[in-house]
Amino acid sequence: MATTYDVVILGAGPGGYVCGIRCGQLGLKTLVVEKAQLGGVCLNVGCIPSKALIHGSKVYYKAKNGGHLGISGDLKVDLSKMVGWKDGIVSKLTAGVGGLFKANGVDHVVATGKLVGPGQVALTKADGSVQIVAALNIVIATGSSPVQIPFLQWSEDVISSTGALALSNVPDRLAVIGGGVIGMELGDVYARLGSKVTVIEAENQLLPMFDKDMVTPLMRKQKTLGVIHLVSTKVTGAEHLDGGGVKLSYEATKAGKSTTGSLEVDKVLVAVGRRPNTADLGLESVGVKIDPRGFIQVNPQLQTGVAGVFAIGDVAGNPMLAHKASKDGEVVAEVIGGHPAINDSVIASVVYTDPEIASVGPTLKELQASGRALRIGKFPMAALGRAMTADATLGFARVVGDAVTGDVLAIHIVGAEASELVNEAALTLEMAAVLEDVGLTVHAHPTMGEALMEAAKAALGEAIHAVNA
Ligand code: NAI
């Protein structure tokens, strides 16, 4: 008699593996099905490897440009070695997930999973053998894949983020199509390592999901690295060159007028978004519906319209972020375990460029458009002793509160360590704090975090280290 699992989870990324561990902790008989290495995009070809190369490229860039700190010398980059260091970190983390499964009594199988009927999952192994398992609950956590531009098929010279994390040499000339999160982070890496980078973005602003003033410091910094930004520009064609490289044609639109141009590069990084992996899962066999963009529709408990079938992480819609997927996974485990839970948490956004960009809550533009009366406090990093001593004075912190209640509605941070400061910002919103809570909390000195305290005080007209508006 085949085992009946309480939960079968398809996919072991930060959504699926966290869900599996929490299910194990709750005493549910759980199987995690993963066709590749544990950890999904995040651990293998996303968040973690990119952060390793971001760090490596910053160490190189800072040392190379440390003349004003009295640091000089001949430096060179061995990218293969840096990539090898990154691979070691990935191996450690993915092995760690396997260890956590064992410790929590979670079963794991290397196979491709497919729904074949209510409560039935087929597992196809690499040798072609197929096994059917029964499940009281099924969690779809299959993640997303890079969107391809039809006339730019993946090749040695046309790469996605996965390829950009495994290059053995720094390309002389790199075109980045898409000035979103991936494009700006990896473009920044290669600009620091010495590539001549051109970013091509269809919208009229890089990182269009952020307020423009949050992106300006990054654009200025990238210009000092020689990065060219082409906004309101679409790539219209591509031609592979004899001997390697690609010639891209593009069309730019400015004030209603179109101009065309072309660009020859050694590598093209295509980063124009990701699409959910919801094809070939047998969803139709149980009646789970997907929307026109391929996402599975879920309610706040991550339930699909079909009893006992859940969807979490990238397949369940935006934001496509690892920490959102993990929270979804925990929520689903609680729901299956009989505990009330929903994912209505504050989800921070972070772009790991130099300077970093991070936020919680709506953009300033969205808040202003809502018509709500606001108190806005902005504090420049340049006014912080810690920022000066870290040689990182670019950026600012902004705290936006409701003018009547003082409730903190959004926190926007640009600067070094913004990715760390944003966790205080998330807690601020989770705890429904008011401006005084942030402004009156004593922040250790000297730290970058003082910018949040000062920005909250500035919203109250009480900043100490800046002239109040
Ligand atoms: P994205 O949605 O962040 O950015 C794609 C950009 O490409 C957009 O600005 C869009 O206007 C532009 N675009 C689309 N088609 C284009 C075209 N034909 N020509 C020029 N520009 C075009 O997508 P991205 O950067 O690929 O990232 C995918 C997902 O991964 C996102 O949901 C992102 O949030 C997530 N991610 C998050 C990270 C983080 O949290 N630090 C890091 C990396 C990825």
PDB file of C-alpha atoms and ligand atoms in Angstrom, residues 41 46-47 50-51 54 144-147 149-151 161 176-186 199-209 230 232-236 270-275 314 318-323 348-353 357, ligand 1:
ATOM      1  CA  VAL A  41      16.454  29.914  -8.081  1.00  0.00           C
ATOM      2  CA  GLY A  46      19.446  34.015  -7.939  1.00  0.00           C
ATOM      3  CA  CYS A  47      19.599  35.878  -4.653  1.00  0.00           C
ATOM      4  CA  SER A  50      24.246  37.357  -7.152  1.00  0.00           C
ATOM      5  CA  LYS A  51      24.965  38.724  -3.682  1.00  0.00           C
ATOM      6  CA  ILE A  54      28.042  41.839  -5.788  1.00  0.00           C
ATOM      7  CA  SER A 144       9.487  31.225 -12.285  1.00  0.00           C
ATOM      8  CA  SER A 145      11.808  31.392 -15.310  1.00  0.00           C
ATOM      9  CA  PRO A 146      13.329  34.298 -17.219  1.00  0.00           C
ATOM     10  CA  VAL A 147      11.208  35.789 -19.993  1.00  0.00           C
ATOM     11  CA  ILE A 149      12.775  38.036 -26.174  1.00  0.00           C
ATOM     12  CA  PRO A 150      11.620  36.091 -29.281  1.00  0.00           C
ATOM     13  CA  PHE A 151      14.429  37.288 -31.559  1.00  0.00           C
ATOM     14  CA  SER A 161      20.797  36.030 -15.044  1.00  0.00           C
ATOM     15  CA  VAL A 176      21.692  44.757 -20.359  1.00  0.00           C
ATOM     16  CA  ILE A 177      18.151  44.643 -21.713  1.00  0.00           C
ATOM     17  CA  GLY A 178      15.742  45.602 -18.943  1.00  0.00           C
ATOM     18  CA  GLY A 179      16.613  48.148 -16.265  1.00  0.00           C
ATOM     19  CA  GLY A 180      14.651  46.303 -13.563  1.00  0.00           C
ATOM     20  CA  VAL A 181      16.044  44.639 -10.454  1.00  0.00           C
ATOM     21  CA  ILE A 182      18.131  41.932 -12.137  1.00  0.00           C
ATOM     22  CA  GLY A 183      19.457  44.244 -14.857  1.00  0.00           C
ATOM     23  CA  MET A 184      20.540  46.934 -12.429  1.00  0.00           C
ATOM     24  CA  GLU A 185      22.131  44.541  -9.919  1.00  0.00           C
ATOM     25  CA  LEU A 186      24.104  42.510 -12.448  1.00  0.00           C
ATOM     26  CA  VAL A 199      21.374  49.417 -19.989  1.00  0.00           C
ATOM     27  CA  ILE A 200      18.381  49.490 -22.309  1.00  0.00           C
ATOM     28  CA  GLU A 201      15.021  50.067 -20.595  1.00  0.00           C
ATOM     29  CA  ALA A 202      11.632  50.307 -22.320  1.00  0.00           C
ATOM     30  CA  GLU A 203      10.024  52.545 -19.656  1.00  0.00           C
ATOM     31  CA  ASN A 204      11.045  56.180 -19.216  1.00  0.00           C
ATOM     32  CA  GLN A 205      12.836  55.403 -15.940  1.00  0.00           C
ATOM     33  CA  LEU A 206      15.199  52.742 -14.667  1.00  0.00           C
ATOM     34  CA  LEU A 207      13.690  50.657 -11.834  1.00  0.00           C
ATOM     35  CA  PRO A 208      10.242  52.050 -12.683  1.00  0.00           C
ATOM     36  CA  MET A 209       8.708  50.482  -9.567  1.00  0.00           C
ATOM     37  CA  LEU A 230      19.099  54.250 -22.598  1.00  0.00           C
ATOM     38  CA  SER A 232      12.312  54.785 -23.325  1.00  0.00           C
ATOM     39  CA  THR A 233      14.247  52.465 -25.611  1.00  0.00           C
ATOM     40  CA  LYS A 234      13.307  49.092 -27.062  1.00  0.00           C
ATOM     41  CA  VAL A 235      15.586  46.589 -28.725  1.00  0.00           C
ATOM     42  CA  THR A 236      14.155  45.890 -32.175  1.00  0.00           C
ATOM     43  CA  VAL A 270      18.292  39.770 -21.054  1.00  0.00           C
ATOM     44  CA  ALA A 271      16.463  40.733 -17.833  1.00  0.00           C
ATOM     45  CA  VAL A 272      12.953  41.716 -18.911  1.00  0.00           C
ATOM     46  CA  GLY A 273      11.045  39.921 -16.187  1.00  0.00           C
ATOM     47  CA  ARG A 274      10.200  36.390 -15.125  1.00  0.00           C
ATOM     48  CA  ARG A 275       7.156  34.239 -15.803  1.00  0.00           C
ATOM     49  CA  ASP A 314       6.312  33.252  -7.726  1.00  0.00           C
ATOM     50  CA  ASN A 318       3.775  39.352  -7.517  1.00  0.00           C
ATOM     51  CA  PRO A 319       5.922  40.354  -5.803  1.00  0.00           C
ATOM     52  CA  MET A 320       8.277  37.624  -7.018  1.00  0.00           C
ATOM     53  CA  LEU A 321      10.524  37.760  -3.973  1.00  0.00           C
ATOM     54  CA  ALA A 322      12.165  34.976  -1.992  1.00  0.00           C
ATOM     55  CA  HIS A 323      11.074  36.331   1.386  1.00  0.00           C
ATOM     56  CA  ALA A 348      10.240  44.855   1.793  1.00  0.00           C
ATOM     57  CA  SER A 349      11.766  45.463  -1.651  1.00  0.00           C
ATOM     58  CA  VAL A 350      15.527  45.660  -1.991  1.00  0.00           C
ATOM     59  CA  VAL A 351      17.798  46.340  -4.939  1.00  0.00           C
ATOM     60  CA  TYR A 352      21.391  45.354  -4.119  1.00  0.00           C
ATOM     61  CA  THR A 353      23.132  47.973  -6.200  1.00  0.00           C
ATOM     62  CA  ILE A 357      17.698  50.895  -2.750  1.00  0.00           C
TER      63      ILE A 357
HETATM   64  P1  NAI B   1      11.722  43.402 -13.524  1.00  0.00           P
HETATM   65  O1  NAI B   1      10.269  43.299 -13.713  1.00  0.00           O
HETATM   66  O2  NAI B   1      12.275  43.875 -12.227  1.00  0.00           O
HETATM   67  O3  NAI B   1      12.341  44.358 -14.642  1.00  0.00           O
HETATM   68  C1  NAI B   1      12.218  44.133 -16.001  1.00  0.00           C
HETATM   69  C2  NAI B   1      12.417  45.457 -16.705  1.00  0.00           C
HETATM   70  O4  NAI B   1      12.532  45.203 -18.082  1.00  0.00           O
HETATM   71  C3  NAI B   1      11.248  46.418 -16.506  1.00  0.00           C
HETATM   72  O5  NAI B   1      11.749  47.644 -16.033  1.00  0.00           O
HETATM   73  C4  NAI B   1      10.642  46.516 -17.895  1.00  0.00           C
HETATM   74  O6  NAI B   1      10.119  47.799 -18.168  1.00  0.00           O
HETATM   75  C5  NAI B   1      11.833  46.211 -18.793  1.00  0.00           C
HETATM   76  N1  NAI B   1      11.491  45.650 -20.098  1.00  0.00           N
HETATM   77  C6  NAI B   1      10.549  44.714 -20.391  1.00  0.00           C
HETATM   78  N2  NAI B   1      10.603  44.401 -21.705  1.00  0.00           N
HETATM   79  C7  NAI B   1      11.608  45.142 -22.248  1.00  0.00           C
HETATM   80  C8  NAI B   1      12.172  45.254 -23.553  1.00  0.00           C
HETATM   81  N3  NAI B   1      11.723  44.505 -24.564  1.00  0.00           N
HETATM   82  N4  NAI B   1      13.210  46.114 -23.755  1.00  0.00           N
HETATM   83  C9  NAI B   1      13.683  46.854 -22.703  1.00  0.00           C
HETATM   84  N5  NAI B   1      13.180  46.796 -21.466  1.00  0.00           N
HETATM   85  C10 NAI B   1      12.169  45.944 -21.229  1.00  0.00           C
HETATM   86  O7  NAI B   1      12.306  41.965 -13.921  1.00  0.00           O
HETATM   87  P2  NAI B   1      13.736  41.328 -13.680  1.00  0.00           P
HETATM   88  O8  NAI B   1      14.754  42.374 -13.401  1.00  0.00           O
HETATM   89  O9  NAI B   1      13.955  40.408 -14.825  1.00  0.00           O
HETATM   90  O10 NAI B   1      13.507  40.501 -12.358  1.00  0.00           O
HETATM   91  C11 NAI B   1      12.548  39.419 -12.348  1.00  0.00           C
HETATM   92  C12 NAI B   1      11.956  39.223 -10.986  1.00  0.00           C
HETATM   93  O11 NAI B   1      12.938  38.789 -10.080  1.00  0.00           O
HETATM   94  C13 NAI B   1      11.338  40.485 -10.446  1.00  0.00           C
HETATM   95  O12 NAI B   1      10.041  40.202  -9.975  1.00  0.00           O
HETATM   96  C14 NAI B   1      12.230  40.874  -9.319  1.00  0.00           C
HETATM   97  O13 NAI B   1      11.525  41.478  -8.254  1.00  0.00           O
HETATM   98  C15 NAI B   1      12.862  39.550  -8.893  1.00  0.00           C
HETATM   99  N6  NAI B   1      14.200  39.808  -8.380  1.00  0.00           N
HETATM  100  C16 NAI B   1      14.341  40.389  -7.163  1.00  0.00           C
HETATM  101  C17 NAI B   1      15.583  40.703  -6.674  1.00  0.00           C
HETATM  102  C18 NAI B   1      15.678  41.393  -5.367  1.00  0.00           C
HETATM  103  O14 NAI B   1      14.729  41.381  -4.624  1.00  0.00           O
HETATM  104  N7  NAI B   1      16.808  42.009  -5.039  1.00  0.00           N
HETATM  105  C19 NAI B   1      16.795  40.412  -7.408  1.00  0.00           C
HETATM  106  C20 NAI B   1      16.535  39.859  -8.696  1.00  0.00           C
HETATM  107  C21 NAI B   1      15.285  39.551  -9.142  1.00  0.00           C
END
